[in-house]
């Protein structure tokens, strides 16, 4: 059956996009290589934070269906690729999912199809990797027989204010005609479409956004270390600086960066600059170094807090609160809680964790899941607030704890040690 769009990759990015397109009245098919996922979506179950089972049921009611049969791609007017782009050995992107999805499209597309890549990747991927594959497998020519564009995904999981419809969508086509076609497509369900000169500008815009966050988080993380030594309250510093109505945006220190975007994507750019031009993208490499060493810094501070109380970390009961990479969501990917747990375990701590969003956390070292938050907080030698989920009343937990280390700067009273 012909559909307006097939979305390839039904994860944190693809599924909200499918919902938005469905809501706007487009007929949407979902394609994924994971049969169990397709089955569970077709049975009305959501696996991402931003969509409930009711949302999936509403999508199915509007004609959405998930499939693993690539032949069904043939009937789609547009194909949007939202598959993962993890890091490969040597810090370049692992493009296997992108090439796999592109090949599935190339084998099945027809004249007139619009193909859009949304996965974050290095500049040039759409033109140098996706286009030749599509042309070879379909026998068609981009810009003449079919349209090709890059449009970076900007989803912010857990953000209740900005979703797929009201976040402006950047679109860059292989030709101006491709840009027009992609802009017209997204204009059907996104409020604002922003055009770039070509695919490389759209690819690089996404990497600039993520690199900007990475670098600014590293800046405050580096400041957190020396402000602590100098007895300066950095949280108060940031609060004061934020009152400047222009030219300043607040970023906050923390136990490290996580998720797919911040710790990983800027590496695509630095890897690309290094391999193509032979020199480093120094800001990214420095930010990477600073942010990646934050879990070890937090572990050392935890060791010092215990030491001041005459306790050895070896044998101490340490409770980690919140282990996801971001507040109020269940995504554990690249969470700094994982290296932190490993570092503390290496120092001999006995670890417990509590997280309302994570039932079975496996950081690769022994951790005991805690259900009774309040009694576990009272009993632990040290409680570390790693992720400040809204379920946690940090001040009241800090008042109950023997020692409370707040790595997020959310406590207001004097009961906590702050990063
Ligand atoms: N999650 C975010 O917050 C976020 C935000 C902005 C950009 N992105 C980018 O979007 C892309 C997708 O990320 P995600 O978080 O949605 O990933 P995800 O892991 O949640 O989902 C990806 C899905 O793609 C499927 N898949 C893998 N190979 C496939 C193939 N060959 N064909 C079809 N489906 C395939 C997987 O089975 C999975 O269901 C990445 O490039 C990521 O960098 C993610």
Coordinates of C-alpha atoms and ligand atoms in Angstrom, one line a residue:
X1 CA 0.0 0.0 0.0
X2 CA 1.4 3.5 -0.9
X3 CA 2.2 5.7 2.1
X4 CA 3.3 9.3 2.4
X5 CA 6.5 8.4 4.4
X6 CA 8.4 5.4 5.7
X7 CA 10.6 6.1 8.7
X8 CA 13.6 3.8 9.1
X9 CA 14.7 3.3 12.7
X10 CA 11.9 3.5 15.3
X11 CA 13.9 4.7 18.4
X12 CA 14.1 8.0 20.4
X13 CA 14.1 10.0 17.2
X14 CA 12.1 8.0 14.6
X15 CA 9.1 7.3 16.8
X16 CA 8.3 10.9 17.9
X17 CA 8.8 11.9 14.2
X18 CA 6.3 9.2 13.1
X19 CA 3.8 10.4 15.7
X20 CA 4.1 14.0 14.5
X21 CA 3.6 13.1 10.9
X22 CA 0.7 10.8 11.8
X23 CA -0.9 13.6 13.8
X24 CA -0.6 15.9 10.8
X25 CA -2.6 13.4 8.7
X26 CA 0.2 11.8 6.8
X27 CA 0.1 8.0 6.2
X28 CA 3.2 6.6 8.0
X29 CA 4.9 3.3 7.8
X30 CA 7.7 2.4 10.3
X31 CA 10.6 0.2 9.3
X32 CA 13.0 -1.3 11.7
X33 CA 15.4 -4.3 11.6
X34 CA 14.3 -5.3 15.1
X35 CA 11.3 -7.7 14.7
X36 CA 10.6 -7.8 18.5
X37 CA 10.4 -4.0 18.5
X38 CA 8.1 -3.9 15.4
X39 CA 5.8 -6.6 17.0
X40 CA 5.6 -4.7 20.3
X41 CA 4.8 -1.4 18.6
X42 CA 2.1 -3.1 16.5
X43 CA 0.7 -4.5 19.8
X44 CA 0.6 -0.9 21.1
X45 CA 3.6 -0.8 23.4
X46 CA 6.0 2.2 23.5
X47 CA 9.6 1.8 24.4
X48 CA 10.6 5.5 24.5
X49 CA 10.1 8.0 27.2
X50 CA 8.3 10.7 25.2
X51 CA 5.6 8.4 23.9
X52 CA 3.0 6.5 26.0
X53 CA 1.2 3.3 25.0
X54 CA -1.8 5.5 24.4
X55 CA 0.2 7.6 21.9
X56 CA 1.1 4.4 20.0
X57 CA -2.5 3.3 20.1
X58 CA -3.6 6.7 18.7
X59 CA -0.9 6.3 15.9
X60 CA -2.1 2.8 15.1
X61 CA -5.7 4.2 15.0
X62 CA -4.5 6.7 12.4
X63 CA -3.0 3.9 10.2
X64 CA 0.6 3.7 11.5
X65 CA 2.2 0.2 11.3
X66 CA 5.7 -1.1 11.9
X67 CA 7.3 -3.6 9.6
X68 CA 10.7 -5.3 9.1
X69 CA 9.9 -6.2 5.4
X70 CA 12.0 -3.8 3.3
X71 CA 9.9 -4.5 0.2
X72 CA 7.2 -2.3 1.8
X73 CA 9.5 0.7 1.4
X74 CA 8.6 0.6 -2.3
X75 CA 5.3 2.3 -1.9
X76 CA 6.5 5.3 0.1
X77 CA 6.7 8.8 -1.4
X78 CA 9.4 9.8 1.2
X79 CA 11.9 7.8 3.2
X80 CA 13.5 9.2 6.4
X81 CA 16.5 7.6 8.0
X82 CA 16.7 7.8 11.8
X83 CA 19.1 5.0 12.7
X84 CA 21.9 5.1 15.3
X85 CA 25.4 6.3 14.5
X86 CA 27.6 5.1 17.3
X87 CA 31.3 5.6 17.5
X88 CA 33.5 3.1 15.8
X89 CA 37.1 2.1 16.8
X90 CA 39.3 5.2 16.4
X91 CA 36.4 7.6 17.2
X92 CA 34.9 7.9 13.7
X93 CA 31.2 7.2 13.3
X94 CA 30.1 3.6 12.8
X95 CA 27.9 4.1 9.7
X96 CA 26.7 0.5 9.4
X97 CA 23.1 1.2 10.3
X98 CA 23.1 4.2 8.0
X99 CA 24.4 2.2 5.0
X100 CA 22.1 -0.7 5.9
X101 CA 19.0 1.5 5.9
X102 CA 20.2 3.3 2.7
X103 CA 20.7 0.0 0.9
X104 CA 17.2 -1.1 1.9
X105 CA 15.8 2.1 0.4
X106 CA 18.1 1.9 -2.7
X107 CA 16.8 -1.6 -3.4
X108 CA 13.2 -0.6 -3.2
X109 CA 12.8 3.1 -4.1
X110 CA 11.3 4.4 -7.3
X111 CA 11.5 7.5 -9.4
X112 CA 10.3 10.6 -7.5
X113 CA 11.1 9.3 -4.0
X114 CA 12.4 11.9 -1.4
X115 CA 15.2 10.4 0.8
X116 CA 16.2 12.2 3.9
X117 CA 19.0 11.3 6.3
X118 CA 18.4 12.6 9.9
X119 CA 21.0 10.6 11.8
X120 CA 23.9 12.7 13.2
X121 CA 27.1 12.2 11.2
X122 CA 30.1 13.8 9.8
X123 CA 29.8 16.5 7.0
X124 CA 29.7 14.8 3.6
X125 CA 27.9 11.6 4.6
X126 CA 24.7 12.4 2.6
X127 CA 26.7 13.2 -0.5
X128 CA 29.5 10.8 -0.3
X129 CA 28.0 7.7 1.4
X130 CA 24.2 7.8 1.0
X131 CA 23.9 9.2 -2.5
X132 CA 26.3 6.8 -4.3
X133 CA 24.7 3.8 -2.6
X134 CA 21.2 4.9 -3.6
X135 CA 22.2 5.7 -7.2
X136 CA 24.0 2.4 -7.5
X137 CA 21.2 0.2 -6.2
X138 CA 18.3 2.0 -7.8
X139 CA 19.9 3.0 -11.1
X140 CA 18.4 6.5 -10.6
X141 CA 20.2 9.8 -10.3
X142 CA 19.9 12.1 -7.3
X143 CA 18.6 15.6 -8.1
X144 CA 17.1 14.4 -11.3
X145 CA 15.2 11.1 -10.7
X146 CA 14.8 11.4 -6.9
X147 CA 15.4 14.0 -4.2
X148 CA 18.0 13.7 -1.4
X149 CA 18.4 15.9 1.7
X150 CA 19.9 15.9 5.2
X151 CA 17.8 17.2 8.1
X152 CA 19.3 16.9 11.5
X153 CA 17.2 15.5 14.3
X154 CA 17.0 17.9 17.2
X155 CA 14.8 15.9 19.6
X156 CA 15.3 16.7 23.3
X157 CA 14.0 13.7 25.2
X158 CA 11.9 14.6 28.2
X159 CA 11.4 18.2 27.0
X160 CA 7.8 19.0 27.5
X161 CA 8.0 22.5 25.8
X162 CA 9.7 21.7 22.5
X163 CA 8.8 18.6 20.5
X164 CA 9.0 17.7 16.8
X165 CA 6.4 20.2 15.7
X166 CA 7.6 23.4 17.3
X167 CA 11.4 22.9 17.1
X168 CA 12.6 24.6 13.8
X169 CA 13.8 22.0 11.3
X170 CA 17.0 22.6 9.4
X171 CA 16.9 21.1 5.9
X172 CA 19.7 21.0 3.3
X173 CA 19.2 19.3 -0.1
X174 CA 21.7 17.9 -2.6
X175 CA 20.3 20.4 -5.1
X176 CA 18.0 23.5 -4.6
X177 CA 15.2 21.4 -5.9
X178 CA 15.9 18.7 -3.3
X179 CA 15.9 21.4 -0.6
X180 CA 12.5 22.6 -1.8
X181 CA 11.0 19.1 -1.8
X182 CA 12.3 18.3 1.7
X183 CA 11.2 21.7 3.0
X184 CA 7.7 21.1 1.6
X185 CA 7.6 17.6 3.2
X186 CA 8.6 18.8 6.7
X187 CA 6.4 21.9 6.3
X188 CA 3.4 19.6 6.5
X189 CA 4.0 18.8 10.2
X190 CA 6.8 21.1 11.5
X191 CA 6.0 24.8 12.2
X192 CA 9.3 26.3 10.9
X193 CA 11.7 25.0 8.3
X194 CA 15.1 26.5 7.9
X195 CA 17.0 26.0 4.7
X196 CA 20.8 25.6 4.3
X197 CA 22.9 26.0 1.2
X198 CA 23.4 22.2 0.9
X199 CA 23.7 18.9 2.8
X200 CA 27.1 19.7 4.3
X201 CA 25.9 22.9 6.0
X202 CA 22.9 21.0 7.5
X203 CA 25.2 18.2 8.7
X204 CA 27.7 20.7 10.2
X205 CA 24.9 22.8 11.9
X206 CA 24.0 19.8 14.0
X207 CA 27.6 19.2 14.9
X208 CA 28.0 22.9 15.8
X209 CA 25.0 22.7 18.1
X210 CA 26.3 19.7 20.0
X211 CA 29.9 20.9 20.1
X212 CA 28.7 24.2 21.5
X213 CA 27.1 22.4 24.4
X214 CA 30.0 20.1 24.9
X215 CA 32.6 22.9 25.0
X216 CA 30.5 25.1 27.4
X217 CA 29.8 22.2 29.7
X218 CA 33.5 21.5 29.8
X219 CA 34.2 25.2 30.6
X220 CA 32.1 25.1 33.7
X221 CA 33.3 21.6 34.6
X222 CA 36.9 22.9 34.6
X223 CA 35.8 25.9 36.6
X224 CA 34.1 23.6 39.1
X225 CA 37.4 22.1 40.0
X226 CA 39.3 25.2 40.8
X227 CA 36.3 27.0 42.3
X228 CA 36.1 24.2 44.8
X229 CA 39.8 24.6 45.7
X230 CA 39.3 28.4 46.0
X231 CA 36.1 28.0 48.1
X232 CA 34.0 29.8 45.5
X233 CA 30.4 28.7 45.0
X234 CA 30.3 28.2 41.2
X235 CA 26.5 27.7 41.3
X236 CA 26.1 31.2 42.8
X237 CA 28.6 32.5 40.2
X238 CA 26.5 31.1 37.4
X239 CA 23.3 32.4 38.9
X240 CA 24.8 35.9 39.1
X241 CA 26.2 35.8 35.6
X242 CA 22.9 34.6 34.2
X243 CA 21.2 37.8 35.1
X244 CA 23.0 39.5 32.2
X245 CA 20.2 39.8 29.6
X246 CA 22.5 39.4 26.6
X247 CA 25.7 37.6 25.6
X248 CA 25.6 34.9 28.2
X249 CA 24.0 31.5 28.4
X250 CA 24.1 29.4 31.5
X251 CA 25.7 26.0 31.5
X252 CA 26.0 23.9 34.6
X253 CA 28.7 21.6 35.9
X254 CA 28.0 17.9 36.7
X255 CA 29.4 14.5 37.0
X256 CA 30.1 14.2 33.3
X257 CA 28.2 14.2 30.1
X258 CA 26.0 11.4 28.7
X259 CA 23.6 10.3 26.0
X260 CA 24.3 10.0 22.4
X261 CA 24.7 13.6 21.4
X262 CA 27.1 15.4 23.6
X263 CA 29.9 12.9 24.4
X264 CA 29.8 11.3 20.9
X265 CA 28.8 13.6 18.1
X266 CA 31.5 16.2 18.3
X267 CA 34.0 13.4 17.8
X268 CA 32.6 13.0 14.3
X269 CA 33.7 16.5 13.5
X270 CA 37.1 16.3 15.1
X271 CA 37.7 12.9 13.5
X272 CA 36.7 14.3 10.1
X273 CA 39.0 17.4 10.5
X274 CA 41.9 15.2 11.6
X275 CA 41.6 12.6 8.9
X276 CA 40.9 15.0 6.0
X277 CA 43.0 18.0 7.0
X278 CA 45.6 16.4 9.3
X279 CA 45.2 18.8 12.2
X280 CA 43.1 18.6 15.4
X281 CA 39.9 20.4 16.3
X282 CA 41.4 21.4 19.6
X283 CA 38.2 22.7 21.4
X284 CA 36.5 19.3 20.9
X285 CA 39.5 17.4 22.1
X286 CA 39.9 19.5 25.2
X287 CA 36.2 19.4 26.0
X288 CA 36.3 15.6 25.6
X289 CA 39.2 15.3 28.0
X290 CA 37.7 17.5 30.7
X291 CA 34.1 16.1 30.5
X292 CA 35.4 12.5 30.3
X293 CA 37.4 12.9 33.5
X294 CA 34.5 14.3 35.6
X295 CA 33.4 10.9 36.9
X296 CA 36.9 10.2 38.3
X297 CA 36.9 13.7 39.8
X298 CA 33.6 13.1 41.5
X299 CA 34.9 9.7 42.8
X300 CA 37.9 11.5 44.2
X301 CA 35.7 14.1 45.9
X302 CA 33.6 11.3 47.4
X303 CA 36.8 9.7 48.7
X304 CA 37.8 13.0 50.3
X305 CA 34.4 13.5 51.9
X306 CA 34.6 10.0 53.5
X307 CA 38.2 10.6 54.5
X308 CA 37.4 13.8 56.3
X309 CA 34.9 11.8 58.4
X310 CA 37.6 9.3 59.2
X311 CA 36.1 6.7 56.9
X312 CA 37.9 4.6 54.2
X313 CA 36.2 4.4 50.8
X314 CA 37.1 0.7 51.0
X315 CA 34.1 -0.9 52.6
X316 CA 32.0 2.2 52.8
X317 CA 28.4 2.0 51.7
X318 CA 27.8 4.5 48.9
X319 CA 24.4 5.1 47.4
X320 CA 24.0 6.6 43.9
X321 CA 20.8 8.5 43.2
X322 CA 19.8 8.7 39.6
X323 CA 21.8 6.8 37.0
X324 CA 20.4 7.9 33.7
X325 CA 22.2 10.5 31.6
X326 CA 19.5 13.0 31.8
X327 CA 16.8 14.0 34.4
X328 CA 13.4 12.4 34.3
X329 CA 14.0 10.0 31.4
X330 CA 15.0 6.3 31.4
X331 CA 17.9 6.5 28.9
X332 CA 21.1 5.1 30.4
X333 CA 23.3 5.4 27.3
X334 CA 26.8 6.8 28.0
X335 CA 25.6 7.9 31.4
X336 CA 28.5 9.2 33.6
X337 CA 27.0 7.1 36.4
X338 CA 28.6 4.1 34.8
X339 CA 32.3 5.2 35.0
X340 CA 31.6 6.7 38.4
X341 CA 30.3 3.4 39.7
X342 CA 33.3 1.7 38.3
X343 CA 35.7 4.2 39.9
X344 CA 34.0 3.9 43.3
X345 CA 34.0 0.1 43.0
X346 CA 37.7 0.2 42.2
X347 CA 38.2 2.1 45.5
X348 CA 36.4 -0.7 47.4
X349 CA 33.1 1.0 48.0
X350 CA 29.9 -1.1 48.4
X351 CA 27.5 0.3 45.9
X352 CA 23.7 0.7 46.0
X353 CA 21.7 2.7 43.5
X354 CA 18.2 4.1 43.3
X355 CA 16.5 5.4 40.1
X356 CA 12.7 5.6 39.6
X357 CA 13.3 5.1 35.9
X358 CA 15.7 2.1 35.9
X359 CA 14.8 -1.3 37.2
X360 CA 17.9 -3.2 36.3
X361 CA 21.1 -1.2 36.1
X362 CA 24.2 -3.0 35.0
X363 CA 27.2 -0.8 35.1
X364 CA 29.6 -3.8 34.9
X365 CA 30.4 -3.8 38.6
X366 CA 28.3 -5.1 41.6
X367 CA 25.5 -2.7 42.6
X368 CA 22.5 -3.4 44.7
X369 CA 19.2 -1.9 43.7
X370 CA 17.5 0.0 46.5
X371 CA 13.7 0.2 46.7
X372 CA 13.2 2.0 50.0
X373 CA 14.8 5.3 49.2
X374 CA 14.5 7.0 52.5
X375 CA 15.9 4.2 54.7
X376 CA 18.7 3.6 52.2
X377 CA 19.6 7.3 52.2
X378 CA 19.6 7.3 56.0
X379 CA 21.8 4.2 56.2
X380 CA 24.5 4.9 53.6
X381 CA 27.9 6.3 54.6
X382 CA 27.6 8.6 51.6
X383 CA 24.8 9.5 49.2
X384 CA 25.7 10.9 45.8
X385 CA 23.1 12.7 43.8
X386 CA 24.2 11.8 40.3
X387 CA 21.0 12.7 38.4
X388 CA 18.4 15.1 39.8
X389 CA 15.2 13.5 38.8
X390 CA 12.2 15.6 39.8
X391 CA 11.1 12.8 42.1
X392 CA 14.0 13.6 44.4
X393 CA 13.5 16.3 47.1
X394 CA 17.2 16.9 47.4
X395 CA 17.1 19.1 50.5
X396 CA 15.0 16.7 52.5
X397 CA 17.2 13.7 51.4
X398 CA 20.3 15.7 52.3
X399 CA 18.9 16.4 55.8
X400 CA 18.3 12.6 56.3
X401 CA 21.7 11.4 55.0
X402 CA 24.8 11.0 57.0
X403 CA 26.7 12.7 54.1
X404 CA 25.2 13.9 50.9
X405 CA 27.2 14.9 47.8
X406 CA 25.2 17.0 45.4
X407 CA 26.8 16.9 41.9
X408 CA 23.9 18.9 40.4
X409 CA 23.9 22.0 42.5
X410 CA 20.2 21.6 43.4
X411 CA 20.4 21.6 47.2
X412 CA 19.8 24.9 48.9
X413 CA 20.6 24.3 52.5
X414 CA 23.9 23.6 54.2
X415 CA 23.4 19.8 54.6
X416 CA 25.1 18.9 51.4
X417 CA 28.6 18.9 49.9
X418 CA 28.3 20.4 46.4
X419 CA 30.4 19.8 43.4
Ligands
LIG1 N1 18.2 10.3 21.2 C1 18.4 11.5 21.0 O1 18.2 12.3 21.9 C2 18.9 12.1 19.7 C3 18.8 13.5 19.5 C4 19.3 14.1 18.3 C5 19.8 13.2 17.3 N2 19.9 11.9 17.5 C6 20.5 11.1 16.4 O2 19.4 10.3 15.8 C7 19.9 9.1 15.4 C8 19.0 7.9 16.0 O3 19.2 7.9 17.4 P1 18.1 7.3 18.3 O4 18.4 7.8 19.7 O5 16.7 7.4 17.8 O6 18.5 5.7 18.2 P2 17.8 4.5 18.9 O7 18.8 3.5 19.2 O8 16.8 4.9 19.9 O9 16.9 3.9 17.7 C9 17.4 3.5 16.5 C10 16.6 2.4 15.9 O10 17.1 2.1 14.6 C11 17.0 0.7 14.4 N3 17.9 0.3 13.3 C12 19.2 0.0 13.4 N4 19.7 -0.3 12.2 C13 18.7 -0.2 11.3 C14 18.6 -0.3 9.9 N5 19.6 -0.7 9.1 N6 17.3 -0.1 9.3 C15 16.3 0.3 10.1 N7 16.3 0.4 11.4 C16 17.5 0.2 12.0 C17 17.3 0.1 15.7 O11 16.7 -1.2 15.8 C18 16.5 1.1 16.7 O12 15.2 0.7 16.9 C19 21.4 9.0 15.8 O13 22.2 9.4 14.8 C20 21.5 10.0 16.9 O14 22.7 10.6 17.0 C21 19.4 11.3 18.7

